[in-house]
Coordinates of C-alpha atoms and ligand atoms in Angstrom, one line a residue:
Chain A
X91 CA 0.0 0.0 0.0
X92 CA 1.6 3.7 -0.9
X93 CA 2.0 5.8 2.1
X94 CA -0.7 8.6 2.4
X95 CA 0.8 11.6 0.5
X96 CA 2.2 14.7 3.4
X97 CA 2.6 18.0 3.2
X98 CA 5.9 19.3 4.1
X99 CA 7.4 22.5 4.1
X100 CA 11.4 22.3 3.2
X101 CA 13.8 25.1 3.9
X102 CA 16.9 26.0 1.5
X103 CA 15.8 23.4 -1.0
X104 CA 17.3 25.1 -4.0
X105 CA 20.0 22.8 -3.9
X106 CA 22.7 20.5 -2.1
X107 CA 20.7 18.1 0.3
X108 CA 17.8 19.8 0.9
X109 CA 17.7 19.4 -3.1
X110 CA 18.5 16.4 -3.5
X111 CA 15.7 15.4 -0.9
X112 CA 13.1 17.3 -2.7
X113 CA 13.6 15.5 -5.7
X114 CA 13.2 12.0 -3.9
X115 CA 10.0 13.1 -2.2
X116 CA 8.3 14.6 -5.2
X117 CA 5.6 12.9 -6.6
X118 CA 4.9 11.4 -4.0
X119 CA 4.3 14.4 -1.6
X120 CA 3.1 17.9 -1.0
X121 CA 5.9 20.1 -1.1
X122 CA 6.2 23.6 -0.8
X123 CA 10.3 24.7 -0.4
X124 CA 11.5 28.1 0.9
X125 CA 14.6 30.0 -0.1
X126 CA 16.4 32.8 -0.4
X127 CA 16.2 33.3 -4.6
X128 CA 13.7 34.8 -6.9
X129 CA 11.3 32.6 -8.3
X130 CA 13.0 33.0 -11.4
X131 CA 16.2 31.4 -10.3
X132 CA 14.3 29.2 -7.9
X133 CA 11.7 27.4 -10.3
X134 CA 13.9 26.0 -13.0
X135 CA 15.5 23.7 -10.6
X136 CA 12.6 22.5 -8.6
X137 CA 10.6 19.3 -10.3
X138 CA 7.2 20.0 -11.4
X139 CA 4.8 20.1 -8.9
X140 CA 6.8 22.0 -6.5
X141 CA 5.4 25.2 -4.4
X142 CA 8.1 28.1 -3.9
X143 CA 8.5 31.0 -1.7
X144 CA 10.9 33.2 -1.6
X145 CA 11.8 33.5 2.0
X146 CA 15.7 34.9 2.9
X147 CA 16.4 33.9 6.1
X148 CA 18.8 35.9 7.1
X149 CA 15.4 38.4 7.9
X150 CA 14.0 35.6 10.1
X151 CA 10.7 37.4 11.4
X152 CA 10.0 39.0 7.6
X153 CA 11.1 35.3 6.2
X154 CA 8.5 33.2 9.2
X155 CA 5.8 35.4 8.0
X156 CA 6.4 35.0 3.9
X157 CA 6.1 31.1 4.8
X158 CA 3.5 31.0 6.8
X159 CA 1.4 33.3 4.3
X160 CA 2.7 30.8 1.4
X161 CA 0.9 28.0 3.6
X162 CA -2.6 29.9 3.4
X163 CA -2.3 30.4 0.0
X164 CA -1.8 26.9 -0.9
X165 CA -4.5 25.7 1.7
X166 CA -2.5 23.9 3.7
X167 CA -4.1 24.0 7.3
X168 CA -1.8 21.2 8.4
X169 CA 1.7 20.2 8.2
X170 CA 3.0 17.2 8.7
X171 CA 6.7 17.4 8.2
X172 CA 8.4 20.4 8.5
X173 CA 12.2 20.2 7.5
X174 CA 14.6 23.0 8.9
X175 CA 17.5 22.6 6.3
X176 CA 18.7 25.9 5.0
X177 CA 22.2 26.7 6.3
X178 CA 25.2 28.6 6.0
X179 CA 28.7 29.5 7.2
X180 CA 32.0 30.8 6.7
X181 CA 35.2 29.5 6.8
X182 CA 37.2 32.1 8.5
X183 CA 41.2 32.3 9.3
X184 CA 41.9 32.9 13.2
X185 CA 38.7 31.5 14.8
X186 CA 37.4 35.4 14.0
X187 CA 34.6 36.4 12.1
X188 CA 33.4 39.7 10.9
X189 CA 30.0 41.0 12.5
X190 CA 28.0 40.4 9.4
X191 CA 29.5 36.7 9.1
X192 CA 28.2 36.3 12.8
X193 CA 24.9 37.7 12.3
X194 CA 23.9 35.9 9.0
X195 CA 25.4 32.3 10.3
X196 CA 23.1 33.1 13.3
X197 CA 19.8 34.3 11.9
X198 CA 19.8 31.6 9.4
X199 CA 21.0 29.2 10.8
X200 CA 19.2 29.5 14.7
X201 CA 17.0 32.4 14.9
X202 CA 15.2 31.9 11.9
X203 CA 14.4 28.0 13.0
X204 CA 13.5 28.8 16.3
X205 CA 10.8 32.1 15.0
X206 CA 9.7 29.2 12.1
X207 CA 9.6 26.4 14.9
X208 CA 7.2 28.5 16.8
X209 CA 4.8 30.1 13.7
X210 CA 4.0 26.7 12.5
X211 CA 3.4 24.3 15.2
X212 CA -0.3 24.7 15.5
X213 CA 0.1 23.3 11.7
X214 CA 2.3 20.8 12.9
X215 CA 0.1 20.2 15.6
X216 CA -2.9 19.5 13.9
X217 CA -0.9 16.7 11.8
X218 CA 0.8 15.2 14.5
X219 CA 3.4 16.0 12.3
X220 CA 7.2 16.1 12.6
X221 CA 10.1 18.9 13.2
X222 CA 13.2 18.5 12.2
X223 CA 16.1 20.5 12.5
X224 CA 19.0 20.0 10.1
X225 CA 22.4 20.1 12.3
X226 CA 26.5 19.4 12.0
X227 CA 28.8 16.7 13.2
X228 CA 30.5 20.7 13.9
X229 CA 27.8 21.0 16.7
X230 CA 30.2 19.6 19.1
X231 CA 32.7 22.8 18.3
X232 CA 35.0 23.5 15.1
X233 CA 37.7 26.3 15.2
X234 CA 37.0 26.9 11.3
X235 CA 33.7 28.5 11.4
X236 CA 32.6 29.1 14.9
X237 CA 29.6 31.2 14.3
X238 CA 28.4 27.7 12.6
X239 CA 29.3 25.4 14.9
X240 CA 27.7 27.3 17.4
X241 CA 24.9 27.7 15.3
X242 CA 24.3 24.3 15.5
X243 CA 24.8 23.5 19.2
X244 CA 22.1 26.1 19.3
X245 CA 19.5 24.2 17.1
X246 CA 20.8 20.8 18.8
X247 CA 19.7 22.4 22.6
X248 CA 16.5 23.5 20.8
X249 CA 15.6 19.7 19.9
X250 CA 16.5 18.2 23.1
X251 CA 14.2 21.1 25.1
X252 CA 11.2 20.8 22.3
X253 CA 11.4 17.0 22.3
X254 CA 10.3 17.4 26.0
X255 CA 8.1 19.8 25.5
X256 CA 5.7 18.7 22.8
X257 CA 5.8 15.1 23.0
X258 CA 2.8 13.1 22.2
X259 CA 2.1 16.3 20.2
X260 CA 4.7 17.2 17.7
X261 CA 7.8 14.8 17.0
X262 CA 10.6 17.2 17.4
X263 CA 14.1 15.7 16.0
X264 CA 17.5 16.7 15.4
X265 CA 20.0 15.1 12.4
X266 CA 23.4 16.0 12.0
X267 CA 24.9 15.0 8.7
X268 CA 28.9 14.6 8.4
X269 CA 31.0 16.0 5.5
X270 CA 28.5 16.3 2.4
X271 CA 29.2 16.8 -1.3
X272 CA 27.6 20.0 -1.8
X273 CA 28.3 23.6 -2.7
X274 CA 28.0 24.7 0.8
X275 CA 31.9 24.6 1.4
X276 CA 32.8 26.6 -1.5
X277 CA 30.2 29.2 -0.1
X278 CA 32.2 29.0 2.6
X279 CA 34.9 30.4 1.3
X280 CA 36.7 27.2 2.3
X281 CA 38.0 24.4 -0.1
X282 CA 38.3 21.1 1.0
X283 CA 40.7 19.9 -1.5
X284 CA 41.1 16.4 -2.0
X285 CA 39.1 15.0 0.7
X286 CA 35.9 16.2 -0.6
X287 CA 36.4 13.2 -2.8
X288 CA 35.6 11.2 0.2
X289 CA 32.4 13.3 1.4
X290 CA 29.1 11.6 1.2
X291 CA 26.9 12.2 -1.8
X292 CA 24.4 14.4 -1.3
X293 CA 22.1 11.7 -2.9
X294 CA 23.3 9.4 -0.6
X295 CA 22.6 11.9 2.3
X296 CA 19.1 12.8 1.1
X297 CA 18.5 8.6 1.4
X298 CA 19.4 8.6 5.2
X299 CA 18.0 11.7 6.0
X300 CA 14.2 10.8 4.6
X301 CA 14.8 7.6 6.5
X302 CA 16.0 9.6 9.9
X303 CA 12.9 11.5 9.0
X304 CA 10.7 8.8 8.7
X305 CA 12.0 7.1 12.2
X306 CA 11.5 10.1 14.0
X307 CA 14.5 9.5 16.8
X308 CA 16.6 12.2 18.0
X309 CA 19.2 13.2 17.8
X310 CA 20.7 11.1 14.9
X311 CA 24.1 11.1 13.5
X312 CA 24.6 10.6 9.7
X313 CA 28.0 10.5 9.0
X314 CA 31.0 8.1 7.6
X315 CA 29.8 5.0 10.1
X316 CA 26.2 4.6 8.7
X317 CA 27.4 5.5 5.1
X318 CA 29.8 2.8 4.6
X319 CA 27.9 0.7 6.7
X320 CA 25.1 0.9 4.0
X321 CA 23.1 3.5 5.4
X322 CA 21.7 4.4 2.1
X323 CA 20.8 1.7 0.8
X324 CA 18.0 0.9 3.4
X325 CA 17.0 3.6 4.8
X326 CA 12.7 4.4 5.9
X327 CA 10.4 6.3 3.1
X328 CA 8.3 9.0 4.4
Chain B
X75 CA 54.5 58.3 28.6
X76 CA 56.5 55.3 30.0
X77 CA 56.3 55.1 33.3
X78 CA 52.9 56.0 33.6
X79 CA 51.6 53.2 30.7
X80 CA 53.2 50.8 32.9
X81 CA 51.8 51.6 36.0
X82 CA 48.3 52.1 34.8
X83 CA 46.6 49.6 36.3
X84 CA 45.5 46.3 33.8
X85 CA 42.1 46.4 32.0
X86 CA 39.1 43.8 32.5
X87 CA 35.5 43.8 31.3
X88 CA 32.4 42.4 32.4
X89 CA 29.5 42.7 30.8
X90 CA 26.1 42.8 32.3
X91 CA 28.1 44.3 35.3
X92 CA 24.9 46.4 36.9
X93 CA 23.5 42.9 38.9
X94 CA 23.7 39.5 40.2
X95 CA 26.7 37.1 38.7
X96 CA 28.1 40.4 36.2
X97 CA 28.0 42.8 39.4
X98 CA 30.4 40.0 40.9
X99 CA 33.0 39.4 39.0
X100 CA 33.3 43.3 38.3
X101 CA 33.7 43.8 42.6
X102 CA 36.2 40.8 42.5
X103 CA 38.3 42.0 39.3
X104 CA 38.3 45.6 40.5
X105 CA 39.2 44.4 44.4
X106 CA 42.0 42.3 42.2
X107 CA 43.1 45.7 40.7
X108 CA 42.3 45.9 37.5
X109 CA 40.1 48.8 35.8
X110 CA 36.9 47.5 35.1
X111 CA 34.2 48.3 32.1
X112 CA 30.9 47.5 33.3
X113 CA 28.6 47.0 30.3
X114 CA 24.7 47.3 31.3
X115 CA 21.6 48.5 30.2
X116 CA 20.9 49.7 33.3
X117 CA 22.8 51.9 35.7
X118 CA 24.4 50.2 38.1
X119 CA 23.6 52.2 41.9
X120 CA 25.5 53.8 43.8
X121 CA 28.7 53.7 44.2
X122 CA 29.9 51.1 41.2
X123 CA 33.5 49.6 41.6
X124 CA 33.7 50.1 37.4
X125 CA 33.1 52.8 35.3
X126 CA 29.6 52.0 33.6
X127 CA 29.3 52.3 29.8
X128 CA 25.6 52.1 29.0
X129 CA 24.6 49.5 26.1
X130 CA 21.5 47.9 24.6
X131 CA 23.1 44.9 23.5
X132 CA 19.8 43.2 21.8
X133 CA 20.3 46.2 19.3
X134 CA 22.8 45.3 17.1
X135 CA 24.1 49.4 15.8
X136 CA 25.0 49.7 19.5
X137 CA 26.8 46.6 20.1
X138 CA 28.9 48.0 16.6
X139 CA 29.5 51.2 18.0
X140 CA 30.4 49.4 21.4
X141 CA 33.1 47.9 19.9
X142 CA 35.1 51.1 18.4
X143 CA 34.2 52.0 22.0
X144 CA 36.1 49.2 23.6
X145 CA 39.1 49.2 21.4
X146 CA 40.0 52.8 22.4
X147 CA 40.1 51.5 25.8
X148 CA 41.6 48.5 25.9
X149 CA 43.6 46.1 25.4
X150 CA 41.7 43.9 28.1
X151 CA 43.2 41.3 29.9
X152 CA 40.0 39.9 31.5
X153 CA 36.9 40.1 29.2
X154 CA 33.7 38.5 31.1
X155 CA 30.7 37.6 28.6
X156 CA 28.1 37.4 31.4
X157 CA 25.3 39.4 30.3
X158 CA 22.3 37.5 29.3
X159 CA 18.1 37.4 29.6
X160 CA 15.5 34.4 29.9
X161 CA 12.2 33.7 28.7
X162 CA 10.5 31.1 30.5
X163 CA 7.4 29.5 29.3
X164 CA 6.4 27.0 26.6
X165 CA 8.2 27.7 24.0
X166 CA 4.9 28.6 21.3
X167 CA 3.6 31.1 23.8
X168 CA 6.7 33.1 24.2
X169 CA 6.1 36.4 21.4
X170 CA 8.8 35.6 18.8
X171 CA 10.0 39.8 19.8
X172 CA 11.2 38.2 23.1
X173 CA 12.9 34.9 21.3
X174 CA 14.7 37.0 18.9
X175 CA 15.9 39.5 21.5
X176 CA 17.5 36.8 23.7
X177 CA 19.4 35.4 21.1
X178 CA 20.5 38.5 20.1
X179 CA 21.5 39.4 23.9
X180 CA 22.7 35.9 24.8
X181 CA 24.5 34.7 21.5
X182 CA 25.2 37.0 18.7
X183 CA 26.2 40.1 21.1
X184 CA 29.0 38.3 22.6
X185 CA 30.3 36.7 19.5
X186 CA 29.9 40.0 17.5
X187 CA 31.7 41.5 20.9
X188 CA 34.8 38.8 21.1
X189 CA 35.2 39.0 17.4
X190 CA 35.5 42.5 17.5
X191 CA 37.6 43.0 19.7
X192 CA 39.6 40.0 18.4
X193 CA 39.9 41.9 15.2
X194 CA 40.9 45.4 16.7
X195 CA 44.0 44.1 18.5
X196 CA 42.0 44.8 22.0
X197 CA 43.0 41.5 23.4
X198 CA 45.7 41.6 25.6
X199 CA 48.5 38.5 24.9
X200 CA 48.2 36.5 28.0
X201 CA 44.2 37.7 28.5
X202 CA 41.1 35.2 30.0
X203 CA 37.8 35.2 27.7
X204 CA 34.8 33.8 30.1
X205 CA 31.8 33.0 28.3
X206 CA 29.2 32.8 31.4
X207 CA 27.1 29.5 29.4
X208 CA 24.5 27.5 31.6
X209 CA 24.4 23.9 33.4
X210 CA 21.9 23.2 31.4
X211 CA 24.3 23.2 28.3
X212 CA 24.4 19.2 29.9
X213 CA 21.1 18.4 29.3
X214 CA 18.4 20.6 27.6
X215 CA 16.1 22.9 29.5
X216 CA 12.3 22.4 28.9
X217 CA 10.6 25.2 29.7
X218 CA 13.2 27.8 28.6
X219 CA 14.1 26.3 24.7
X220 CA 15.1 29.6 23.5
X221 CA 17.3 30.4 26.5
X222 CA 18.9 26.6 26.5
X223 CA 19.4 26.9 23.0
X224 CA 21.2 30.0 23.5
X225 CA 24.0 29.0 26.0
X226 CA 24.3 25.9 24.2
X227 CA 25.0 28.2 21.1
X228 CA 27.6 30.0 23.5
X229 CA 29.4 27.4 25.0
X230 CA 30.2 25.6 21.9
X231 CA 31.3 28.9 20.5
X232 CA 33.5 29.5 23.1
X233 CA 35.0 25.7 22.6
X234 CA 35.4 26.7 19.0
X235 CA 37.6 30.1 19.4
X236 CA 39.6 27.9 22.5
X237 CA 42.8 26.7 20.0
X238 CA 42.3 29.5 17.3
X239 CA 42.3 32.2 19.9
X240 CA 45.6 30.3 21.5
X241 CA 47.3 30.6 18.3
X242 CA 46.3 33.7 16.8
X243 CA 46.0 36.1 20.0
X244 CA 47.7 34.1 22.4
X245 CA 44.5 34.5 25.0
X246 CA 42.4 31.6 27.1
X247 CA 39.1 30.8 26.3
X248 CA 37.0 29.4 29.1
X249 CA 33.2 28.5 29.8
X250 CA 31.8 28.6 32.8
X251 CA 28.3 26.6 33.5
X252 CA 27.0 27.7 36.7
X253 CA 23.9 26.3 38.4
X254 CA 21.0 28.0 39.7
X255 CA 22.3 31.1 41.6
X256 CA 21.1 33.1 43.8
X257 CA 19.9 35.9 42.0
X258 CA 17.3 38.3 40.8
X259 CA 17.1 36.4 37.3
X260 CA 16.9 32.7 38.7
X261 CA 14.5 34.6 41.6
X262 CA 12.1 35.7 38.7
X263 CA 12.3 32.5 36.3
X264 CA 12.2 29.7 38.8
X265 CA 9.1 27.6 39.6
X266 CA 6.8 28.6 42.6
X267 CA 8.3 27.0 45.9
X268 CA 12.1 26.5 44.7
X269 CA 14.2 26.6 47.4
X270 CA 16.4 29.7 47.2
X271 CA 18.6 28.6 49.7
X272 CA 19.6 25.3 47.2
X273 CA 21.2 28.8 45.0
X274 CA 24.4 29.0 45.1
X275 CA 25.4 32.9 46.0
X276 CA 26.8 35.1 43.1
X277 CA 30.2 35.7 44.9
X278 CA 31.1 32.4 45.1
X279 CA 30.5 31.4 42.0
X280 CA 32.2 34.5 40.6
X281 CA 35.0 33.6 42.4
X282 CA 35.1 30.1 41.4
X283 CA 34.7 31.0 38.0
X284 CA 37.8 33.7 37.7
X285 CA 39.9 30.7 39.5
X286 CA 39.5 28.2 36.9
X287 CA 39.9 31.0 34.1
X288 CA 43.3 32.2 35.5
X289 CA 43.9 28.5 35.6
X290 CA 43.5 28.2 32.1
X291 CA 40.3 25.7 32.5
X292 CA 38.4 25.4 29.3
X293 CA 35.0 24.0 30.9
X294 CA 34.3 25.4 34.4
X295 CA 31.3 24.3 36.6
X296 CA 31.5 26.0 39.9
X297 CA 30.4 24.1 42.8
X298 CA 30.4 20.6 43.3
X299 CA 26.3 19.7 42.6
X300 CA 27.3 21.7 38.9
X301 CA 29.8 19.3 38.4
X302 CA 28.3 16.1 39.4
X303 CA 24.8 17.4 37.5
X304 CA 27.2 17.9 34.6
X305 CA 28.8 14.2 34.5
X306 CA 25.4 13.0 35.1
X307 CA 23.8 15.0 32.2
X308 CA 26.6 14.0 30.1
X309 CA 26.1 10.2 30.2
X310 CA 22.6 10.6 29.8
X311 CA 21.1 13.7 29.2
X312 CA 17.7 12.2 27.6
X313 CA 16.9 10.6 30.6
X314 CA 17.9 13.6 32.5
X315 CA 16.3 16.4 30.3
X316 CA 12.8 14.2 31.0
X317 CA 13.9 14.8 34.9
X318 CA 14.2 18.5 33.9
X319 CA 10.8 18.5 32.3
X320 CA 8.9 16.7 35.3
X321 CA 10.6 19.5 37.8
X322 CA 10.6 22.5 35.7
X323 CA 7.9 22.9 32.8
X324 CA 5.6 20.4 34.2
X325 CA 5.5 22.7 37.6
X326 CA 5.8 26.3 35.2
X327 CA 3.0 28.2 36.8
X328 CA 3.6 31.5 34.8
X329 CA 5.4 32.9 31.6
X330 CA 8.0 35.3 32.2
X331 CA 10.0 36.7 29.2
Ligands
NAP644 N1 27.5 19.8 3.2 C1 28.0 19.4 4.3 O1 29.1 18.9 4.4 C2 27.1 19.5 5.6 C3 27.5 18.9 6.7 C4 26.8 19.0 7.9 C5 25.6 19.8 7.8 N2 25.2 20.3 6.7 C6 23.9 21.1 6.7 O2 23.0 20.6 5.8 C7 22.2 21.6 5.4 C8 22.2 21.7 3.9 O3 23.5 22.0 3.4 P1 24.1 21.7 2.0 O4 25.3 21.0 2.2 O5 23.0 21.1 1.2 O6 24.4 23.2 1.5 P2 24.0 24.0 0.2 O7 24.1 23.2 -1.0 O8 24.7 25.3 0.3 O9 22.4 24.2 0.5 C9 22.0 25.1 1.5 C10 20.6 25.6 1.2 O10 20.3 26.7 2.1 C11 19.9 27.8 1.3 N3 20.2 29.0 2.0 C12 21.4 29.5 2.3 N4 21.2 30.8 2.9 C13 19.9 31.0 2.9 C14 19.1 32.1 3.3 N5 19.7 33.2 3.8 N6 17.8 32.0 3.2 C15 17.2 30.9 2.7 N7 17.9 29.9 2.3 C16 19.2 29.9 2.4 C17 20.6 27.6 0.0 O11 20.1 28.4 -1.0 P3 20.9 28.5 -2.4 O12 20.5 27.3 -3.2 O13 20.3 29.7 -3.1 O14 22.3 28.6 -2.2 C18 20.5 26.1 -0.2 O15 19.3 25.8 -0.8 C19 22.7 22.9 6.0 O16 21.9 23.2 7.2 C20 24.1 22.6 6.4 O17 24.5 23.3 7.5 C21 25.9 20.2 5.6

């Protein structure tokens, strides 16, 4: 029997995983993805089917509302998933970033989640649906970017505090993904020369991360040891 | 100028100086002999033992002028990042206003701050960063997400900057997660019936915190129930988080933020 077709909202899904997952759960789903282009540069690269808003983050309270207004629109009076992705950082020299690095790594990456976490759970609720919060092996500290890694500590205290707080309600989750083969680090500003050879495919990554998804446990790790343990080859459909 | 540069005395800062934990580390550094900056909102009463600059630090165009500020004083050889704000509640009735502004006081002013002054040369070689973080950085706090997730935000930052900072300044990160205390801000945030008496007092932690600092301690947790709660939380902070729940947000009996 197919599963019963969700609706889920997915931040930053204009490309790397957040891409890559949105193009496994079309079809299938409801999806309406957020993110910081123009429709014009959004569209083309989203499969047919796909909602878009254009929603920068880095104005979380402006970016919380242009979502939540996108949900009306389309008619959505629940939600059942709800995928925090979107992210960014910078690869700085000295442990020292400049004041707009810090504020942009930090209203993407943790303010913006915590205003969207808090606008849509009465969607969320209605569903029974599930949060989850897109995090960073680097949540554990990383002298590279430390805005980031802070960032993600951050959304990682979020989950464990929500996860009390709504359960039996809202499934709140945290999933850190290890070193991915996306664009992000050269966004960065930082290359990782040959060893992004070795990253995970952001394919691969998308796999594990619908099946985190689908499993609903927190928090989850999705690095090297499930990947070439076979972690996406069997992981849980949504 | 020579003789009197060197026998000015050394430069600290503390900020959030005006009350509770901030108020004690400026009496101890300045009883230690340094010059304090006290950084507050609000004006600190009589007779301060630091010279009071006045800041809003949930608005960003005065943490950025704060900075030049700072760098004409310095360099700092003790810079305290203490101030911070709650908001207790559950976490979908607290105004998104009063989430924003927290992490704006409790996470992006002090990292703007450190890098800043990082940047300017205001560090003295040989100086002791403090990031004030909280106990619950072990184990997740229901009932204050938004808070939790801020100090988590901190303390991990702070951990990040610790080798960097070595290297490229030649200063000592530390993080300090303190307990309840017995202040004004755990007064107003704790459930109905806590035992303020359990609290440990500002001045002692203060002082426990500057010790391990000087010492060059990366994680500090002052007292001796912060540092079993800590292991504890460590091992297994899911079970203890539920513990949390059952003793804090079940037992919430108002919203404060
Ligand atoms: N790649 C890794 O090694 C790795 C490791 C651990 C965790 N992660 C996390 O995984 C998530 C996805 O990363 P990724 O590797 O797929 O990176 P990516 O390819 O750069 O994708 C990030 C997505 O976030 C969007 N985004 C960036 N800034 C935004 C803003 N201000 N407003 C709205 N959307 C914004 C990007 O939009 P554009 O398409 O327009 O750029 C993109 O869609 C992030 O949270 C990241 O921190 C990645």
């Amino acid at each position: 029997m197919a599963a019963a077709r969700r609706r889920i909202v997915i931040t930053g899904g204009t490309s790397g995983i957040g891409l890559a997952l949105v193009r496994r759960l079309a079809g299938r789903h409801d999806i309406l993805v957020a993110g910081r282009r123009d429709d014009a540069d959004a569209l083309p690269v989203l499969p047919e089917g796909v909602r878009y808003v254009h929603a920068p983050l880095t104005d979380p309270e402006a970016a919380t509302r242009a979502i939540a207004e996108a949900l009306l629109k389309a008619g959505w009076v629940k939600l059942d998933n709800l995928i925090l992705n979107a992210g960014t950082g910078f690869a700085v020299e000295g442990g020292t970033e400049t004041a707009a690095q810090v504020r942009d790594t930090l209203a993407v990456n943790l303010t913006a989640s915590v205003l969207l976490a808090r606008a849509l759970f009465p969607w969320l609720d209605k569903a029974a649906g599930t949060l989850t919060l897109v995090g960073s092996v680097a949540h554990t500290g990383q002298g590279l970017f430390p805005a980031y890694a802070a960032s993600k500590a951050g959304l990682h205290g979020l989950a464990r505090a929500l996860r009390a707080e709504w359960a039996g309600r809202v499934a709140v989750q945290i999933v850190h993904p290890g070193p991915t083969r996306t664009e992000m680090h050269q966004k960065a500003g930082h290359d990782p020369g040959r060893l992004r050879t070795i990253f995970i495919p952001a394919d691969s990554m998308a796999v594990m991360l619908e099946g985190a998804i689908a499993a609903r446990r927190s928090p989850v790790t999705l690095s090297f040891g499930r990947y070439w343990t076979g972690g996406a080859a069997w992981g849980g459909k949504l | 100028m020579g003789r009197e540069a060197v026998s000015a005395p050394p430069n600290a800062l503390v900020t959030g100086a005006s009350a509770g934990l901030g108020r004690a580390f400026a009496e101890r550094l300045a009883a230690d002999g340094f010059a304090v900056t006290g950084i507050d909102r609000d004006a600190p009463g009589a007779d301060p033992p630091f010279d009071h600059v006045r800041c809003d630090l949930a608005d960003p165009g005065a943490v950025d002028a704060l900075v030049g500020e700072l760098a004409a004083r310095g360099p700092f050889n003790w810079v305290v990042l203490n101030a911070g704000i709650s908001a207790t509640g559950p976490f979908e009735m607290i105004p998104p206003g009063a989430h924003a502004r927290l992490l704006a006081i409790n996470t992006e002013a002090p990292i703007v701050l450190t890098a800043g002054l990082a940047a300017a040369g205001a560090l003295a070689p040989g100086a002791r960063l403090v990031f004030v973080s909280s106990l619950s950085h072990f184990t997740g706090y229901p009932g204050a997400a938004s808070y939790g997730a801020s100090k988590d935000a901190l303390a991990v930052y702070a951990k990040s900057i610790r080798a960097p900072f070595k290297k490229a300044y030649g200063v000592s990160v530390s993080v300090a997660c303190p307990g309840p205390l017995r202040t004004d801000h755990a007064a107003r945030h704790a459930p109905e019936g806590a035992d303020a008496e359990k609290r440990m007092p500002p001045y002692e932690a203060a002082r426990r915190i500057l010790a391990g600092a000087q010492r060059g301690k990366a994680m500090i947790t002052p007292g001796a129930g912060a540092t079993v709660f800590a292991f504890i939380g460590g091992l297994a902070p899911g079970p203890v988080t539920s513990v949390m729940k059952r003793i804090i947000y079940d037992k919430l009996d108002r919203s404060v933020f």
